[in-house]
């Protein structure tokens, strides 16, 4: 382990030791299991998202003859209205598309660092990270990619045209929608919004916040969406670009009109691999998700997981955690923006490498991360003298399958709840703090406690490494499982667990989405579990050398809840389409027909 990594672990441990030890000594609360309804079944198409008006927007497109991409773009714009803490036009994301002809595409609309960004931009004169600078100021804003990405996807792979697919979002912004408790309360309590006077006025009505049951009408956002529907290019080149750059600079941000004009969507080739005879189609860099997922599944392919015990049994959890630990060691050191760094992707995903990793896994005992040694002879040495990436708490996933078998898995994000909190002038939306996903300084863990390498250092026009992992599992040429999740560094393990629950353990798609979560990311050397995780399993794991944390705060004010799997399963025999909306949140919908 390199010196910067050791420093990172020590500083993280110092901050969190108290929290971890109290989590282990206190008797954790036992939460009632999630309701776990049967999945929603349909024949012709399915849209799942965390917010039901947005799911309906997608369904409307499918019923009007649109394909999965039309529906996904409609959902993307609708969530920007109805789920403002994560749905966005001020952020960025990834859309994984698999058309029924078998072709797949990865639309990378991740934010980019502005031209004036530099590796040390968040450091003070003593070279210390300035707390909050990469999360809570306008300097945290990356060039937003969502408008370009959704418009590109619609133009290239959709059928209905932007005006049509944006109509539901414009309607929802103009006429308003009824705020559910969770959205109203996160808007009312957001510290990010409170930080910027304009945002505080706009979203929190200066101390008279919206409540559950209120109608949220957003005329400024409606006007912005109408201008985008007429010509999406205004966001990057037109008068809207001017307004946007001016608003960001007024708040002290770096993004210029030239930065916006230079932004380009990248249509990349997805990564593919094989797991137990299923094809995994997943996210390439600048997502770290796909390659890490492949490495995890490659390691696990050497075990008959089901024989070890049922879903979430101690022996399965142990084996899966050891695969997570090893794959994240590689993730954290090697990965970055493929347009800036060379990565040994072929070696990382090779079955021989996975076999070598497996040889280091004890069948019962934890391998302490501090003693873990990467198998020799496979990879070049990782880049040195870099550091960490910061990640935060708001992102959202939606999935679509249409009647032809086209499938879309999309994850997009503002990074933090309401991004950095800054409002885009009079345009009615908030801006991301995605710059925090870069390495701010060697040895300083990020918001998600990830200790990462210099491959992810800040450079002008570079895209920060992401954990977002939209994924499609294919069987016999047809989509079988379309999945993904928010959750920062936990996204990849949530997606892996979802796939394992369905493919190895035979859970249905809803049971898999609702199954208790567990996560390990190499460093810190802690098994993090959500509040539904069975305590006896933890009790079984601890004597084998695991430090566990039962109640980590992962999603803002809701301790012990992280991730939000919004996934679809297509029955390979009956072709019935089954949608699952994660029951951890209460305002989403699987909408099918
Ligand atoms: O791209 C990433 O990996 C992060 N910005 C995602 C943040 C996230 O998932 C927060 N959501 N709960």
Coordinates of C-alpha atoms and ligand atoms in Angstrom, one line a residue:
X1 CA 0.0 0.0 0.0
X2 CA 1.4 3.4 -1.0
X3 CA 2.1 6.1 1.6
X4 CA -0.7 8.3 0.4
X5 CA -3.1 5.5 1.0
X6 CA -1.9 4.8 4.5
X7 CA -2.3 8.5 5.3
X8 CA -5.8 8.5 3.9
X9 CA -6.9 5.5 6.0
X10 CA -5.4 6.8 9.2
X11 CA -7.1 10.2 8.8
X12 CA -10.4 8.6 7.9
X13 CA -10.1 6.2 10.8
X14 CA -9.4 9.0 13.2
X15 CA -12.5 10.8 12.2
X16 CA -14.8 7.8 12.3
X17 CA -13.5 5.5 15.1
X18 CA -15.9 7.0 17.6
X19 CA -18.9 6.5 15.2
X20 CA -17.9 2.9 14.4
X21 CA -17.3 1.8 17.9
X22 CA -20.6 3.2 19.1
X23 CA -22.3 1.4 16.2
X24 CA -20.8 -1.8 17.4
X25 CA -21.4 -1.6 21.1
X26 CA -25.0 -0.3 21.0
X27 CA -27.6 -2.8 20.3
X28 CA -28.8 -1.8 16.8
X29 CA -32.4 -1.2 16.3
X30 CA -34.3 -3.9 14.4
X31 CA -36.3 -2.5 11.6
X32 CA -39.4 -4.1 10.2
X33 CA -38.7 -5.7 6.8
X34 CA -39.6 -3.7 3.7
X35 CA -43.1 -4.4 2.4
X36 CA -41.8 -6.3 -0.6
X37 CA -44.9 -6.4 -2.8
X38 CA -44.9 -8.6 -5.9
X39 CA -43.2 -6.9 -8.9
X40 CA -45.5 -5.0 -11.3
X41 CA -46.2 -7.0 -14.4
X42 CA -46.8 -5.8 -17.9
X43 CA -46.7 -7.0 -21.5
X44 CA -45.8 -4.0 -23.6
X45 CA -43.4 -1.8 -21.7
X46 CA -42.3 -0.8 -18.3
X47 CA -40.8 2.4 -16.7
X48 CA -39.4 2.5 -13.2
X49 CA -38.1 5.5 -11.3
X50 CA -38.0 6.9 -7.8
X51 CA -40.9 9.4 -8.6
X52 CA -44.2 8.3 -9.9
X53 CA -45.0 11.3 -12.1
X54 CA -41.7 10.8 -13.8
X55 CA -42.5 7.1 -14.4
X56 CA -45.9 8.1 -15.8
X57 CA -44.1 10.6 -18.2
X58 CA -42.1 7.7 -19.6
X59 CA -45.1 5.4 -19.8
X60 CA -47.0 8.1 -21.7
X61 CA -44.2 8.0 -24.3
X62 CA -44.3 4.3 -24.7
X63 CA -48.1 4.3 -25.1
X64 CA -47.7 7.1 -27.8
X65 CA -45.5 4.8 -29.9
X66 CA -42.1 5.9 -28.4
X67 CA -39.3 3.5 -27.7
X68 CA -37.3 3.0 -24.5
X69 CA -35.1 5.9 -25.3
X70 CA -38.0 8.3 -25.8
X71 CA -39.4 7.1 -22.5
X72 CA -36.1 7.4 -20.7
X73 CA -35.5 11.0 -22.0
X74 CA -39.0 11.9 -20.9
X75 CA -38.2 10.5 -17.4
X76 CA -34.9 12.3 -17.2
X77 CA -36.5 15.7 -17.9
X78 CA -39.5 14.9 -15.7
X79 CA -37.3 14.0 -12.7
X80 CA -35.5 17.4 -13.1
X81 CA -38.9 18.9 -12.2
X82 CA -40.3 16.4 -9.7
X83 CA -37.2 15.2 -7.8
X84 CA -35.1 18.3 -7.7
X85 CA -32.5 17.0 -5.2
X86 CA -31.1 14.6 -7.8
X87 CA -33.1 14.7 -11.0
X88 CA -31.5 17.5 -13.0
X89 CA -30.5 19.6 -15.9
X90 CA -27.7 21.1 -13.9
X91 CA -25.7 17.8 -13.5
X92 CA -24.7 14.8 -15.6
X93 CA -24.8 11.1 -15.9
X94 CA -24.7 8.0 -18.0
X95 CA -27.4 6.4 -20.2
X96 CA -26.8 2.7 -21.2
X97 CA -28.9 1.8 -24.1
X98 CA -29.4 -1.7 -25.6
X99 CA -31.5 -1.8 -28.7
X100 CA -33.4 -4.9 -29.7
X101 CA -31.1 -5.4 -32.6
X102 CA -28.4 -6.2 -30.1
X103 CA -26.4 -3.0 -30.4
X104 CA -25.6 -1.2 -27.2
X105 CA -24.4 2.3 -26.5
X106 CA -23.2 4.2 -23.5
X107 CA -24.1 7.9 -23.7
X108 CA -21.5 9.6 -21.4
X109 CA -22.9 13.0 -20.4
X110 CA -20.8 13.3 -17.2
X111 CA -19.8 16.7 -16.1
X112 CA -16.4 18.1 -17.0
X113 CA -13.9 20.3 -15.2
X114 CA -13.8 23.8 -16.5
X115 CA -10.7 25.1 -18.3
X116 CA -9.6 27.1 -15.3
X117 CA -9.6 24.0 -13.0
X118 CA -6.3 22.7 -11.7
X119 CA -5.1 19.8 -9.5
X120 CA -4.6 22.0 -6.5
X121 CA -7.7 24.1 -6.8
X122 CA -9.1 23.0 -3.5
X123 CA -5.9 23.5 -1.4
X124 CA -4.9 26.4 0.7
X125 CA -1.4 28.0 0.8
X126 CA -0.3 25.2 3.2
X127 CA -1.5 22.6 0.7
X128 CA -4.4 21.5 2.9
X129 CA -7.8 20.8 1.5
X130 CA -10.1 23.7 2.2
X131 CA -13.1 22.1 3.9
X132 CA -16.3 22.3 1.8
X133 CA -14.7 24.0 -1.2
X134 CA -15.2 21.1 -3.5
X135 CA -18.8 20.5 -2.3
X136 CA -20.4 23.6 -1.0
X137 CA -19.2 26.4 -3.2
X138 CA -19.8 27.4 -6.9
X139 CA -16.2 26.2 -7.5
X140 CA -17.6 22.7 -7.1
X141 CA -19.6 22.9 -10.2
X142 CA -18.6 20.8 -13.2
X143 CA -19.8 21.7 -16.7
X144 CA -23.3 20.2 -16.8
X145 CA -23.9 17.5 -19.3
X146 CA -27.5 16.4 -18.8
X147 CA -29.1 18.6 -21.4
X148 CA -26.6 17.6 -24.0
X149 CA -26.8 14.0 -23.1
X150 CA -30.6 13.7 -23.1
X151 CA -30.9 15.7 -26.3
X152 CA -28.2 13.6 -28.0
X153 CA -29.9 10.3 -26.9
X154 CA -33.3 11.5 -28.2
X155 CA -31.9 12.6 -31.5
X156 CA -29.7 9.6 -32.1
X157 CA -31.8 6.7 -30.7
X158 CA -35.3 8.1 -30.0
X159 CA -38.3 8.3 -32.3
X160 CA -40.6 11.0 -31.1
X161 CA -38.4 14.1 -31.0
X162 CA -37.4 16.4 -28.1
X163 CA -40.5 18.6 -28.1
X164 CA -42.7 15.6 -27.6
X165 CA -40.6 13.9 -24.9
X166 CA -40.1 17.1 -22.9
X167 CA -43.8 17.9 -22.9
X168 CA -44.6 16.0 -19.6
X169 CA -41.7 17.8 -17.8
X170 CA -42.9 21.2 -19.1
X171 CA -46.5 20.3 -17.9
X172 CA -45.3 19.2 -14.5
X173 CA -43.2 22.4 -14.0
X174 CA -46.1 24.6 -15.3
X175 CA -49.0 23.0 -13.5
X176 CA -47.0 21.8 -10.6
X177 CA -47.3 18.5 -8.7
X178 CA -48.1 17.5 -5.2
X179 CA -45.0 17.2 -3.0
X180 CA -44.6 13.9 -1.1
X181 CA -43.3 14.0 2.4
X182 CA -39.7 12.9 1.6
X183 CA -39.1 15.4 -1.1
X184 CA -40.7 18.3 0.8
X185 CA -38.7 17.6 3.8
X186 CA -35.4 17.2 2.0
X187 CA -36.1 20.5 0.3
X188 CA -37.0 22.2 3.5
X189 CA -33.9 20.9 5.4
X190 CA -31.3 21.1 2.7
X191 CA -28.2 22.9 4.0
X192 CA -27.0 23.2 0.4
X193 CA -30.0 25.3 -0.6
X194 CA -29.9 27.4 2.6
X195 CA -26.3 28.3 1.8
X196 CA -27.2 30.4 -1.3
X197 CA -29.7 33.2 -0.7
X198 CA -31.3 32.8 -4.2
X199 CA -31.8 29.1 -3.7
X200 CA -33.1 29.6 -0.2
X201 CA -35.7 32.0 -1.5
X202 CA -36.6 29.9 -4.5
X203 CA -36.8 26.4 -2.9
X204 CA -37.3 27.2 0.8
X205 CA -39.4 30.3 0.5
X206 CA -37.0 32.0 2.9
X207 CA -38.0 30.1 6.0
X208 CA -41.6 29.2 5.0
X209 CA -40.8 25.9 3.4
X210 CA -43.1 23.8 1.2
X211 CA -44.8 20.9 3.1
X212 CA -46.0 17.5 2.1
X213 CA -49.2 17.9 0.1
X214 CA -48.3 21.4 -1.2
X215 CA -48.3 21.9 -5.0
X216 CA -44.8 22.8 -6.3
X217 CA -45.2 25.0 -9.4
X218 CA -41.9 26.0 -11.1
X219 CA -42.6 28.7 -13.7
X220 CA -38.9 29.6 -14.2
X221 CA -38.0 26.0 -14.8
X222 CA -40.9 25.6 -17.2
X223 CA -39.7 28.6 -19.2
X224 CA -36.1 27.1 -19.3
X225 CA -37.4 23.7 -20.4
X226 CA -39.5 25.3 -23.2
X227 CA -36.4 27.0 -24.5
X228 CA -34.5 23.8 -24.4
X229 CA -37.3 21.9 -26.1
X230 CA -37.2 24.4 -28.9
X231 CA -33.4 24.2 -29.2
X232 CA -31.2 22.3 -26.7
X233 CA -28.2 24.1 -28.1
X234 CA -29.1 27.3 -26.3
X235 CA -27.9 25.7 -23.1
X236 CA -24.3 25.5 -24.5
X237 CA -24.1 28.2 -27.1
X238 CA -27.0 30.5 -27.0
X239 CA -28.3 33.2 -24.6
X240 CA -29.0 30.6 -22.0
X241 CA -25.3 29.7 -21.9
X242 CA -24.6 33.3 -21.3
X243 CA -27.1 33.5 -18.4
X244 CA -25.8 30.3 -16.9
X245 CA -22.1 31.2 -17.0
X246 CA -22.9 34.7 -15.6
X247 CA -24.9 33.1 -12.7
X248 CA -22.1 30.7 -11.9
X249 CA -19.5 33.4 -12.0
X250 CA -21.5 35.7 -9.8
X251 CA -21.5 32.9 -7.2
X252 CA -17.7 32.6 -7.5
X253 CA -17.6 29.6 -9.9
X254 CA -15.2 29.1 -12.7
X255 CA -17.4 28.0 -15.6
X256 CA -17.3 30.3 -18.6
X257 CA -19.4 30.5 -21.8
X258 CA -16.4 28.9 -23.6
X259 CA -16.5 26.0 -21.2
X260 CA -20.2 25.4 -22.0
X261 CA -19.6 25.8 -25.7
X262 CA -16.8 23.2 -25.5
X263 CA -18.9 20.5 -23.8
X264 CA -19.4 17.3 -25.9
X265 CA -21.4 14.1 -25.2
X266 CA -19.3 11.0 -25.7
X267 CA -21.0 7.9 -27.2
X268 CA -18.8 5.1 -25.8
X269 CA -18.7 1.4 -26.3
X270 CA -20.1 -0.4 -23.2
X271 CA -18.1 -3.0 -21.4
X272 CA -19.3 -6.6 -21.7
X273 CA -18.5 -9.8 -19.9
X274 CA -19.9 -13.2 -19.1
X275 CA -21.2 -14.3 -15.8
X276 CA -22.6 -17.9 -15.5
X277 CA -23.7 -17.8 -19.2
X278 CA -25.4 -14.4 -18.9
X279 CA -23.9 -11.4 -20.8
X280 CA -23.3 -8.4 -18.6
X281 CA -23.5 -5.1 -20.6
X282 CA -22.2 -2.3 -18.4
X283 CA -20.6 1.1 -17.9
X284 CA -17.1 1.9 -19.2
X285 CA -14.8 4.6 -17.7
X286 CA -15.2 7.4 -16.7
X287 CA -17.5 5.2 -14.7
X288 CA -15.6 2.9 -12.4
X289 CA -18.7 0.8 -12.0
X290 CA -18.6 -1.5 -14.9
X291 CA -15.0 -2.7 -14.7
X292 CA -15.3 -3.1 -10.9
X293 CA -18.6 -5.0 -11.3
X294 CA -16.9 -7.3 -13.9
X295 CA -14.0 -8.0 -11.6
X296 CA -16.3 -8.8 -8.7
X297 CA -18.4 -11.2 -10.8
X298 CA -15.3 -12.8 -12.3
X299 CA -14.0 -13.5 -8.8
X300 CA -17.4 -14.9 -7.7
X301 CA -17.8 -17.0 -10.7
X302 CA -15.4 -19.5 -9.1
X303 CA -17.9 -20.2 -6.3
X304 CA -21.2 -21.9 -6.3
X305 CA -22.7 -19.1 -4.2
X306 CA -26.1 -20.8 -3.8
X307 CA -24.4 -23.8 -2.2
X308 CA -22.8 -21.6 0.4
X309 CA -26.2 -20.6 1.8
X310 CA -29.1 -18.5 0.9
X311 CA -29.1 -14.8 0.0
X312 CA -27.5 -12.7 2.7
X313 CA -26.3 -15.8 4.6
X314 CA -22.9 -15.4 6.4
X315 CA -20.9 -17.6 4.0
X316 CA -22.3 -15.8 1.0
X317 CA -21.7 -12.4 2.5
X318 CA -18.2 -13.3 3.5
X319 CA -17.3 -14.5 0.0
X320 CA -18.9 -11.5 -1.7
X321 CA -17.3 -9.0 0.6
X322 CA -13.9 -10.5 -0.1
X323 CA -14.6 -10.0 -3.9
X324 CA -15.7 -6.4 -3.2
X325 CA -12.6 -5.7 -1.2
X326 CA -10.3 -6.9 -4.0
X327 CA -12.1 -5.2 -6.8
X328 CA -12.2 -1.9 -5.0
X329 CA -8.5 -2.0 -4.3
X330 CA -8.0 -1.9 -8.1
X331 CA -10.8 0.5 -8.7
X332 CA -9.3 3.1 -6.3
X333 CA -5.8 3.0 -7.7
X334 CA -6.2 2.6 -11.5
X335 CA -9.3 4.3 -12.8
X336 CA -10.0 7.7 -14.2
X337 CA -11.2 9.5 -17.3
X338 CA -10.2 7.3 -20.3
X339 CA -9.5 10.4 -22.4
X340 CA -6.7 11.3 -19.9
X341 CA -5.4 8.1 -18.4
X342 CA -4.4 4.7 -19.7
X343 CA -6.1 1.9 -17.7
X344 CA -5.3 -1.9 -17.8
X345 CA -8.9 -2.8 -18.4
X346 CA -8.2 -6.0 -20.3
X347 CA -6.0 -7.3 -17.5
X348 CA -8.5 -6.2 -14.8
X349 CA -11.3 -8.1 -16.4
X350 CA -9.3 -11.2 -17.3
X351 CA -10.6 -14.5 -15.8
X352 CA -6.9 -15.5 -15.0
X353 CA -6.6 -12.4 -12.8
X354 CA -9.8 -13.3 -11.0
X355 CA -8.5 -16.8 -10.4
X356 CA -5.4 -15.4 -8.9
X357 CA -7.4 -13.1 -6.6
X358 CA -9.6 -16.1 -5.5
X359 CA -6.5 -17.9 -4.4
X360 CA -6.0 -15.2 -1.7
X361 CA -9.5 -15.6 -0.2
X362 CA -9.7 -17.6 3.0
X363 CA -13.0 -19.5 3.1
X364 CA -13.9 -18.2 6.5
X365 CA -11.7 -15.4 7.7
X366 CA -11.6 -11.8 6.6
X367 CA -8.4 -10.7 4.8
X368 CA -7.5 -7.4 6.4
X369 CA -7.2 -4.7 3.7
X370 CA -3.9 -3.6 5.1
X371 CA -2.4 -7.0 4.4
X372 CA -4.0 -7.5 1.0
X373 CA -1.4 -8.0 -1.8
X374 CA -2.4 -7.8 -5.4
X375 CA -1.5 -10.9 -7.4
X376 CA 1.8 -10.3 -9.2
X377 CA 2.4 -10.4 -12.9
X378 CA -0.9 -9.1 -14.1
X379 CA -1.0 -5.3 -13.9
X380 CA 1.4 -2.5 -14.4
X381 CA 2.2 -0.5 -11.2
X382 CA -0.6 2.0 -10.5
X383 CA 0.0 5.7 -11.0
X384 CA 1.7 7.2 -7.9
X385 CA 1.4 10.4 -5.9
X386 CA -2.3 11.1 -6.2
X387 CA -5.2 11.0 -4.0
X388 CA -8.9 10.8 -3.2
X389 CA -12.2 11.5 -4.8
X390 CA -15.2 13.0 -3.0
X391 CA -18.7 11.7 -3.6
X392 CA -22.0 12.8 -2.2
X393 CA -25.5 12.0 -1.7
X394 CA -27.8 12.5 -4.6
X395 CA -28.2 10.6 -7.7
X396 CA -31.1 8.7 -9.2
X397 CA -31.7 5.7 -11.4
X398 CA -34.4 4.9 -13.8
X399 CA -34.9 1.9 -16.2
X400 CA -37.1 1.3 -19.2
X401 CA -38.0 -1.7 -21.4
X402 CA -40.2 -1.3 -24.4
X403 CA -42.3 -3.9 -26.2
X404 CA -39.7 -4.4 -28.9
X405 CA -37.1 -5.3 -26.3
X406 CA -35.1 -2.0 -26.4
X407 CA -33.8 -1.3 -22.9
X408 CA -32.4 1.7 -21.1
X409 CA -30.7 2.0 -17.8
X410 CA -29.9 5.6 -16.8
X411 CA -28.2 7.0 -13.7
X412 CA -27.7 10.7 -13.4
X413 CA -26.7 13.0 -10.6
X414 CA -26.1 16.4 -9.0
X415 CA -23.7 14.5 -6.6
X416 CA -24.8 16.1 -3.4
X417 CA -28.4 16.7 -2.3
X418 CA -29.3 19.6 -4.6
X419 CA -25.7 19.6 -5.8
X420 CA -23.7 22.5 -4.4
X421 CA -27.0 24.3 -3.8
X422 CA -26.4 27.2 -6.2
X423 CA -29.3 28.3 -8.3
X424 CA -28.7 28.9 -12.0
X425 CA -29.8 32.6 -12.0
X426 CA -33.4 32.9 -13.1
X427 CA -33.3 29.6 -14.9
X428 CA -35.0 27.7 -12.0
X429 CA -32.6 24.8 -11.4
X430 CA -29.7 24.0 -9.1
X431 CA -26.2 23.1 -10.1
X432 CA -24.1 20.1 -9.3
X433 CA -21.0 19.7 -7.1
X434 CA -19.5 16.9 -9.2
X435 CA -16.0 18.4 -9.0
X436 CA -15.8 16.7 -5.6
X437 CA -15.7 13.4 -7.3
X438 CA -12.1 14.3 -8.4
X439 CA -9.0 13.7 -6.2
X440 CA -8.7 16.9 -4.1
X441 CA -5.4 15.9 -2.4
X442 CA -3.4 12.7 -1.9
X443 CA -4.4 11.0 1.3
X444 CA -7.7 12.8 2.0
X445 CA -10.7 10.6 1.6
X446 CA -13.7 11.9 -0.2
X447 CA -17.3 12.3 0.9
X448 CA -17.8 8.6 0.4
X449 CA -14.6 7.8 2.2
X450 CA -13.0 6.5 -1.0
X451 CA -9.2 6.6 -1.0
X452 CA -8.3 6.9 -4.6
X453 CA -5.3 7.4 -6.9
X454 CA -3.8 10.1 -9.1
X455 CA -5.5 8.7 -12.2
X456 CA -8.4 10.8 -11.0
X457 CA -6.5 14.1 -10.4
X458 CA -8.2 17.3 -11.5
X459 CA -7.3 18.6 -15.0
X460 CA -9.1 21.0 -17.3
X461 CA -11.9 19.3 -19.3
X462 CA -11.4 16.0 -17.6
X463 CA -14.4 14.1 -16.3
X464 CA -14.3 12.9 -12.6
X465 CA -14.4 9.2 -12.0
X466 CA -17.9 8.0 -11.2
X467 CA -19.3 5.0 -9.4
X468 CA -22.6 5.1 -11.4
X469 CA -23.1 1.7 -12.9
X470 CA -26.1 1.4 -15.2
X471 CA -26.1 -2.2 -16.3
X472 CA -28.2 -4.6 -18.5
X473 CA -28.0 -8.4 -18.2
X474 CA -28.7 -10.2 -21.4
X475 CA -29.7 -13.8 -22.0
X476 CA -30.1 -15.3 -25.4
X477 CA -29.9 -11.9 -27.1
X478 CA -32.7 -10.4 -25.0
X479 CA -32.5 -8.1 -22.0
X480 CA -33.1 -10.1 -18.8
X481 CA -32.4 -7.5 -16.1
X482 CA -32.0 -3.8 -16.4
X483 CA -30.7 -2.3 -13.2
X484 CA -28.7 0.5 -11.5
X485 CA -28.8 2.6 -8.3
X486 CA -27.6 5.8 -6.7
X487 CA -25.5 5.6 -3.5
X488 CA -22.0 7.0 -4.3
X489 CA -19.3 4.4 -3.7
X490 CA -22.0 1.9 -2.7
X491 CA -23.5 1.9 -6.2
X492 CA -21.3 -0.8 -7.5
X493 CA -21.8 -3.2 -4.7
X494 CA -25.6 -2.6 -4.8
X495 CA -25.7 -3.4 -8.5
X496 CA -23.5 -6.5 -7.9
X497 CA -25.8 -7.7 -5.1
X498 CA -28.8 -7.1 -7.2
X499 CA -27.4 -9.2 -10.0
X500 CA -26.3 -12.0 -7.6
X501 CA -29.7 -12.0 -5.9
X502 CA -31.5 -12.6 -9.2
X503 CA -29.0 -14.8 -11.1
X504 CA -27.5 -16.9 -8.3
X505 CA -30.2 -16.8 -5.6
X506 CA -33.3 -16.8 -7.6
X507 CA -34.9 -13.8 -5.9
X508 CA -37.5 -12.0 -8.0
X509 CA -36.6 -8.5 -9.1
X510 CA -38.5 -6.8 -6.3
X511 CA -37.1 -9.0 -3.6
X512 CA -33.6 -8.3 -5.0
X513 CA -34.2 -4.5 -5.0
X514 CA -35.5 -4.7 -1.4
X515 CA -32.9 -7.2 0.0
X516 CA -30.8 -5.7 2.8
X517 CA -27.7 -4.0 1.6
X518 CA -24.0 -4.6 2.5
X519 CA -20.9 -3.0 1.2
X520 CA -17.1 -3.0 1.4
X521 CA -14.8 -0.8 -0.5
X522 CA -11.3 -2.0 0.5
X523 CA -10.7 1.2 2.5
X524 CA -11.9 1.9 5.1
X525 CA -11.8 -1.8 6.1
X526 CA -15.4 -1.9 7.3
X527 CA -18.4 -3.9 6.2
X528 CA -21.1 -1.4 6.0
X529 CA -24.7 -2.7 6.2
X530 CA -28.0 -1.0 5.9
X531 CA -30.6 -0.9 8.7
X532 CA -32.5 -3.9 7.4
X533 CA -29.5 -6.2 7.4
X534 CA -30.0 -9.2 9.7
X535 CA -28.1 -8.7 12.9
X536 CA -27.4 -12.5 13.4
X537 CA -25.4 -12.5 10.2
X538 CA -23.3 -9.6 11.5
X539 CA -22.8 -11.6 14.7
X540 CA -21.5 -14.5 12.7
X541 CA -19.1 -12.3 10.7
X542 CA -17.4 -10.4 13.4
X543 CA -15.4 -13.3 14.9
X544 CA -14.0 -13.9 11.5
X545 CA -12.2 -10.5 11.6
X546 CA -14.7 -8.1 10.2
X547 CA -15.4 -4.6 11.5
X548 CA -19.0 -3.9 10.8
X549 CA -21.0 -0.7 10.8
X550 CA -24.7 -1.3 11.0
X551 CA -26.1 2.2 10.7
X552 CA -24.0 4.4 8.6
X553 CA -25.6 7.6 7.5
X554 CA -25.7 7.3 3.8
X555 CA -28.7 9.2 2.4
X556 CA -28.8 12.5 4.2
X557 CA -31.2 12.6 7.1
X558 CA -32.3 9.0 6.7
X559 CA -29.7 7.0 8.6
X560 CA -28.9 3.5 7.4
X561 CA -30.7 3.9 4.0
X562 CA -28.7 4.0 0.9
X563 CA -29.2 3.2 -2.7
X564 CA -32.4 2.9 -4.7
X565 CA -32.6 0.1 -7.1
X566 CA -35.1 0.8 -9.9
X567 CA -35.0 -2.3 -12.1
X568 CA -36.8 -4.4 -14.6
X569 CA -36.7 -8.2 -15.3
X570 CA -38.0 -9.7 -18.5
X571 CA -39.1 -13.3 -18.1
X572 CA -37.0 -15.2 -20.7
X573 CA -39.9 -17.7 -21.3
X574 CA -43.1 -15.7 -21.1
X575 CA -41.5 -12.3 -22.0
X576 CA -43.6 -10.8 -19.2
X577 CA -41.9 -7.5 -18.1
X578 CA -41.6 -7.2 -14.3
X579 CA -40.8 -3.8 -12.7
X580 CA -39.4 -3.2 -9.2
X581 CA -39.4 0.2 -7.5
X582 CA -37.1 0.0 -4.4
X583 CA -39.4 0.1 -1.3
X584 CA -36.9 2.2 0.7
X585 CA -38.5 5.3 -0.7
X586 CA -42.2 5.9 -0.9
X587 CA -43.0 8.0 -3.9
X588 CA -41.8 6.0 -6.9
X589 CA -43.5 3.7 -9.3
X590 CA -43.0 0.8 -11.6
X591 CA -45.4 1.9 -14.4
X592 CA -46.2 -0.6 -17.1
X593 CA -48.9 -1.5 -19.6
Ligands
LIG1 O1 -20.8 9.8 -9.9 C1 -20.7 9.3 -8.8 O2 -20.2 8.3 -8.5 C2 -21.3 10.1 -7.6 N1 -21.3 11.5 -8.0 C3 -22.6 9.6 -7.3 C4 -23.2 10.3 -6.1 C5 -24.4 9.5 -5.6 O3 -24.7 8.4 -6.0 C6 -25.1 10.1 -4.5 N2 -26.4 9.4 -4.3 N3 -26.9 8.9 -3.5

